[in-house]
mmCIF file of C-alpha atoms in Angstrom:
data_model
loop_
_atom_site.group_PDB
_atom_site.id
_atom_site.type_symbol
_atom_site.label_atom_id
_atom_site.label_comp_id
_atom_site.label_asym_id
_atom_site.label_seq_id
_atom_site.Cartn_x
_atom_site.Cartn_y
_atom_site.Cartn_z
ATOM 1 C CA MET A 20 1.962 13.525 -20.508
ATOM 2 C CA ILE A 21 0.247 10.391 -21.677
ATOM 3 C CA ILE A 22 2.439 7.685 -22.881
ATOM 4 C CA ARG A 23 1.645 4.086 -24.168
ATOM 5 C CA PHE A 24 4.498 1.650 -23.614
ATOM 6 C CA GLU A 25 5.348 -2.092 -23.956
ATOM 7 C CA ILE A 26 6.367 -4.430 -21.418
ATOM 8 C CA GLY A 27 10.178 -4.271 -21.309
ATOM 9 C CA ASP A 28 10.865 -1.009 -23.147
ATOM 10 C CA GLU A 29 12.463 2.019 -21.528
ATOM 11 C CA ILE A 30 9.284 3.573 -20.157
ATOM 12 C CA ASP A 31 8.195 0.288 -18.680
ATOM 13 C CA LYS A 32 11.593 0.025 -16.921
ATOM 14 C CA LEU A 33 10.703 3.398 -15.262
ATOM 15 C CA VAL A 34 7.399 2.338 -14.126
ATOM 16 C CA VAL A 35 8.794 -0.610 -12.723
ATOM 17 C CA GLN A 36 11.174 1.637 -10.862
ATOM 18 C CA VAL A 37 8.295 3.763 -9.486
ATOM 19 C CA ILE A 38 6.311 0.493 -8.478
ATOM 20 C CA VAL A 39 9.135 -0.962 -6.613
ATOM 21 C CA HIS A 40 9.909 2.398 -4.744
ATOM 22 C CA GLU A 41 6.315 2.917 -3.909
ATOM 23 C CA PHE A 42 5.931 -0.549 -2.477
ATOM 24 C CA SER A 43 9.302 -0.017 -0.406
ATOM 25 C CA ARG A 44 7.739 3.112 1.019
ATOM 26 C CA CYS A 45 4.655 1.036 1.882
ATOM 27 C CA MET A 46 6.924 -1.663 3.668
ATOM 28 C CA VAL A 47 8.867 0.911 5.581
ATOM 29 C CA SER A 48 5.602 2.715 6.819
ATOM 30 C CA PHE A 49 4.116 -0.603 7.977
ATOM 31 C CA ASN A 50 7.288 -1.849 9.715
ATOM 32 C CA SER A 51 7.447 1.408 11.343
ATOM 33 C CA PHE A 52 3.808 1.058 12.457
ATOM 34 C CA ILE A 53 4.518 -2.242 13.934
ATOM 35 C CA SER A 54 7.418 -1.009 15.529
ATOM 36 C CA HIS A 55 5.733 1.823 17.341
ATOM 37 C CA SER A 56 2.394 -0.002 18.237
ATOM 38 C CA PRO A 57 1.928 -0.419 22.028
ATOM 39 C CA LYS A 58 3.085 -3.829 23.286
ATOM 40 C CA SER A 59 0.926 -3.722 26.372
ATOM 41 C CA GLU A 60 -2.039 -2.158 27.963
ATOM 42 C CA GLU A 61 0.143 -0.300 30.258
ATOM 43 C CA GLU A 62 2.200 1.275 27.347
ATOM 44 C CA LEU A 63 -0.982 2.297 25.693
ATOM 45 C CA LYS A 64 -2.183 4.143 28.825
ATOM 46 C CA ASN A 65 1.087 6.024 29.288
ATOM 47 C CA THR A 66 1.552 7.053 25.661
ATOM 48 C CA SER A 67 2.197 10.639 24.575
ATOM 49 C CA ASP A 68 0.403 12.678 22.116
ATOM 50 C CA PHE A 69 3.532 12.538 19.973
ATOM 51 C CA GLN A 70 3.640 8.699 20.187
ATOM 52 C CA ASN A 71 0.047 8.633 19.150
ATOM 53 C CA ILE A 72 0.732 10.885 16.152
ATOM 54 C CA ILE A 73 3.625 8.784 14.921
ATOM 55 C CA ARG A 74 1.397 5.598 15.111
ATOM 56 C CA TYR A 75 -1.252 7.368 13.241
ATOM 57 C CA ASN A 76 1.116 8.750 10.656
ATOM 58 C CA THR A 77 2.968 5.571 9.965
ATOM 59 C CA TYR A 78 -0.409 3.510 9.438
ATOM 60 C CA ALA A 79 -1.604 6.396 7.113
ATOM 61 C CA SER A 80 1.624 6.396 5.199
ATOM 62 C CA PHE A 81 1.094 2.653 4.866
ATOM 63 C CA VAL A 82 -2.342 2.972 3.451
ATOM 64 C CA GLN A 83 -1.369 5.925 1.212
ATOM 65 C CA HIS A 84 1.593 4.100 -0.361
ATOM 66 C CA LEU A 85 -0.278 0.706 -0.730
ATOM 67 C CA TYR A 86 -2.883 2.612 -2.834
ATOM 68 C CA GLU A 87 -0.508 4.483 -4.929
ATOM 69 C CA TYR A 88 1.583 1.166 -5.498
ATOM 70 C CA PHE A 89 -1.854 -0.584 -6.670
ATOM 71 C CA VAL A 90 -2.392 2.284 -9.148
ATOM 72 C CA GLY A 91 1.161 1.912 -10.593
ATOM 73 C CA CYS A 92 0.419 -1.814 -11.121
ATOM 74 C CA LEU A 93 -2.825 -0.913 -12.924
ATOM 75 C CA LYS A 94 -1.086 1.575 -15.253
ATOM 76 C CA ARG A 95 1.421 -1.039 -15.889
ATOM 77 C CA ASP A 96 -1.198 -3.619 -16.730
ATOM 78 C CA LYS A 97 -2.884 -1.085 -19.070
ATOM 79 C CA GLN A 98 0.685 -0.170 -20.531
ATOM 80 C CA ASN A 99 -0.388 3.415 -20.429
ATOM 81 C CA THR A 100 0.611 6.201 -18.170
ATOM 82 C CA LYS A 101 -2.767 7.845 -18.496
ATOM 83 C CA GLU A 102 -4.672 8.513 -15.347
ATOM 84 C CA ILE A 103 -7.396 6.093 -14.362
ATOM 85 C CA HIS A 104 -10.816 7.149 -13.488
ATOM 86 C CA SER A 105 -11.230 6.793 -9.687
ATOM 87 C CA HIS A 106 -14.361 4.662 -9.966
ATOM 88 C CA GLU A 107 -12.503 2.146 -12.152
ATOM 89 C CA ILE A 108 -9.734 1.929 -9.628
ATOM 90 C CA ASP A 109 -12.389 1.150 -6.877
ATOM 91 C CA THR A 110 -13.763 -1.806 -9.013
ATOM 92 C CA LEU A 111 -10.413 -3.099 -9.787
ATOM 93 C CA ILE A 112 -9.389 -2.959 -6.125
ATOM 94 C CA ASN A 113 -12.204 -4.976 -5.074
ATOM 95 C CA LYS A 114 -11.673 -7.447 -7.978
ATOM 96 C CA GLU A 115 -8.080 -7.887 -6.994
ATOM 97 C CA VAL A 116 -9.145 -8.694 -3.377
ATOM 98 C CA ASN A 117 -11.644 -11.333 -4.323
ATOM 99 C CA LYS A 118 -9.160 -12.816 -6.638
ATOM 100 C CA ILE A 119 -6.488 -13.049 -3.754
ATOM 101 C CA LEU A 120 -9.066 -14.534 -1.419
ATOM 102 C CA ASN A 121 -9.839 -17.317 -4.008
ATOM 103 C CA ILE A 122 -6.199 -18.012 -4.560
ATOM 104 C CA TRP A 123 -5.726 -18.631 -0.950
ATOM 105 C CA ARG A 124 -8.762 -20.936 -0.822
ATOM 106 C CA THR A 125 -7.532 -22.890 -3.846
ATOM 107 C CA MET A 126 -3.919 -23.259 -2.093
ATOM 108 C CA ILE A 127 -5.415 -24.259 1.097
ATOM 109 C CA ASP A 128 -7.505 -26.984 -0.513
ATOM 110 C CA ALA A 129 -4.848 -28.081 -2.591
ATOM 111 C CA GLY A 130 -2.402 -28.459 0.422
ATOM 112 C CA THR A 131 -0.041 -25.975 -1.210
ATOM 113 C CA ALA A 132 -0.398 -22.894 1.061
ATOM 114 C CA PRO A 133 2.498 -21.923 3.264
ATOM 115 C CA SER A 134 2.761 -22.786 6.748
ATOM 116 C CA TRP A 135 1.982 -19.279 7.855
ATOM 117 C CA ALA A 136 -1.347 -19.065 6.128
ATOM 118 C CA ASN A 137 -4.382 -18.377 8.231
ATOM 119 C CA ASP A 138 -7.327 -20.808 8.728
ATOM 120 C CA ARG A 139 -9.443 -21.262 5.431
ATOM 121 C CA SER A 140 -12.288 -19.431 7.244
ATOM 122 C CA HIS A 141 -10.087 -16.284 7.009
ATOM 123 C CA TYR A 142 -10.478 -16.184 3.157
ATOM 124 C CA GLU A 143 -14.127 -17.448 2.936
ATOM 125 C CA ASP A 144 -15.716 -13.976 2.744
ATOM 126 C CA THR A 145 -15.777 -11.573 -0.217
ATOM 127 C CA CYS A 146 -14.392 -8.060 -0.456
ATOM 128 C CA PRO A 147 -16.780 -5.440 1.064
ATOM 129 C CA GLU A 148 -18.529 -3.550 -1.718
ATOM 130 C CA ASP A 149 -17.258 -0.302 -0.461
ATOM 131 C CA PHE A 150 -13.619 -1.202 0.135
ATOM 132 C CA GLY A 151 -12.326 0.494 -2.930
ATOM 133 C CA LYS A 152 -14.334 3.494 -2.758
ATOM 134 C CA ASP A 153 -13.324 4.015 0.972
ATOM 135 C CA PHE A 154 -9.810 3.205 0.430
ATOM 136 C CA ARG A 155 -9.540 6.031 -2.175
ATOM 137 C CA ALA A 156 -11.387 8.297 0.302
ATOM 138 C CA ILE A 157 -9.025 7.607 3.174
ATOM 139 C CA ARG A 158 -6.001 7.985 0.758
ATOM 140 C CA ASN A 159 -7.432 11.543 -0.210
ATOM 141 C CA SER A 160 -7.976 12.505 3.360
ATOM 142 C CA ILE A 161 -4.528 11.686 4.565
ATOM 143 C CA SER A 162 -2.747 13.054 1.424
ATOM 144 C CA HIS A 163 -4.380 16.470 1.555
ATOM 145 C CA ALA A 164 -4.896 19.052 4.351
ATOM 146 C CA ASP A 165 -8.609 18.228 4.528
ATOM 147 C CA TYR A 166 -10.532 18.793 7.789
ATOM 148 C CA ARG A 167 -12.250 15.414 7.216
ATOM 149 C CA ARG A 168 -9.002 13.680 8.050
ATOM 150 C CA LEU A 169 -9.671 13.818 11.854
ATOM 151 C CA HIS A 170 -13.313 14.674 11.846
ATOM 152 C CA GLY A 171 -14.581 12.278 9.386
ATOM 153 C CA GLY A 172 -17.989 13.857 8.166
ATOM 154 C CA THR A 173 -18.824 12.605 4.764
ATOM 155 C CA ARG A 174 -15.385 10.407 4.543
ATOM 156 C CA ILE A 175 -14.243 7.571 6.624
ATOM 157 C CA THR A 176 -11.689 7.977 9.273
ATOM 158 C CA LEU A 177 -8.344 6.094 9.483
ATOM 159 C CA ALA A 178 -9.662 4.475 12.774
ATOM 160 C CA GLU A 179 -12.847 3.385 10.852
ATOM 161 C CA PHE A 180 -10.746 1.982 7.975
ATOM 162 C CA PHE A 181 -8.444 -0.071 10.221
ATOM 163 C CA LYS A 182 -11.538 -1.539 11.998
ATOM 164 C CA LYS A 183 -13.506 -2.424 8.585
ATOM 165 C CA TYR A 184 -10.707 -3.061 6.189
ATOM 166 C CA HIS A 185 -7.273 -3.791 7.664
ATOM 167 C CA LYS A 186 -7.768 -7.449 6.772
ATOM 168 C CA TYR A 187 -8.302 -6.635 3.053
ATOM 169 C CA ALA A 188 -5.426 -4.012 3.005
ATOM 170 C CA MET A 189 -3.098 -6.716 4.267
ATOM 171 C CA LEU A 190 -4.166 -9.240 1.653
ATOM 172 C CA LEU A 191 -3.224 -6.587 -1.049
ATOM 173 C CA TYR A 192 0.143 -5.997 1.039
ATOM 174 C CA ASN A 193 1.163 -9.473 1.435
ATOM 175 C CA ASN A 194 0.344 -10.322 -2.191
ATOM 176 C CA GLY A 195 2.638 -7.382 -3.139
ATOM 177 C CA ARG A 196 5.401 -8.496 -1.053
ATOM 178 C CA GLU A 197 5.645 -11.670 -3.244
ATOM 179 C CA TRP A 198 6.187 -9.649 -6.425
ATOM 180 C CA TRP A 199 7.441 -6.069 -5.702
ATOM 181 C CA SER A 200 9.567 -6.232 -2.606
ATOM 182 C CA LEU A 201 13.102 -4.571 -3.397
ATOM 183 C CA GLU A 202 14.754 -7.903 -2.467
ATOM 184 C CA HIS A 203 13.171 -9.277 -5.733
ATOM 185 C CA PHE A 204 15.005 -6.621 -7.810
ATOM 186 C CA ASP A 205 18.661 -6.939 -6.991
ATOM 187 C CA ASP A 206 19.870 -5.286 -10.203
ATOM 188 C CA ILE A 207 17.300 -2.421 -10.417
ATOM 189 C CA HIS A 208 18.474 1.113 -10.994
ATOM 190 C CA LEU A 209 16.862 3.535 -8.704
ATOM 191 C CA GLY A 210 17.824 6.594 -10.561
ATOM 192 C CA GLU A 211 17.041 9.723 -8.630
ATOM 193 C CA ILE A 212 17.003 7.850 -5.422
ATOM 194 C CA THR A 213 20.564 6.767 -5.910
ATOM 195 C CA SER A 214 21.599 10.237 -7.079
ATOM 196 C CA PHE A 215 20.118 11.913 -3.983
ATOM 197 C CA ASN A 216 21.884 9.561 -1.515
ATOM 198 C CA GLN A 217 25.289 10.209 -3.366
ATOM 199 C CA LEU A 218 24.549 13.916 -3.288
ATOM 200 C CA ILE A 219 23.939 14.108 0.630
ATOM 201 C CA PHE A 220 27.107 11.902 1.141
ATOM 202 C CA LYS A 221 29.319 14.085 -1.056
ATOM 203 C CA GLU A 222 28.077 17.410 0.424
ATOM 204 C CA GLN A 223 28.812 16.209 3.996
ATOM 205 C CA GLU A 224 26.831 19.086 5.391
ATOM 206 C CA PRO A 225 25.177 18.651 8.728
ATOM 207 C CA ILE A 226 21.586 17.366 8.506
#
């Protein structure tokens, strides 16, 4: 169903809930990826297939939810639940990364950047032209039972995405943390999420 809405109305409140939830899924996945990442060469050498799968899955989940979070933000900007054409999303993702890079350069030049900011040189490039397209491609590969997920073929693999684009994914992620982290929404009603948690507590069945 396609619904137009206004900022602050009931549909918009639901859209905000979904964006916050999607970003929280992104944060949980990223934190899990960091916690499971090898801390030494020895740990990497002695890793099991299961540990490798966990690391792959947590980063894949991070990428998937980061993409969906951004699409949710785009729909809110358009104040419309209509699906957005994939090529338009590609363009808007690249545009957002370039905007974030410019904001960082401006803050560093003005002396207002936080102490944890990288050196200015980290922000002096521009978003790679294929980032948005490849972001969408890897999101599709990890969201569906597609043989190209592990083989690649005509689509980018997760390893290739990490090597080429992790920096730009992190720019989107860190920018999102400033606006959409759950900690910024103390009074948000999470609807079905709350209902689910109440249900599993009340049922008290072994999980």
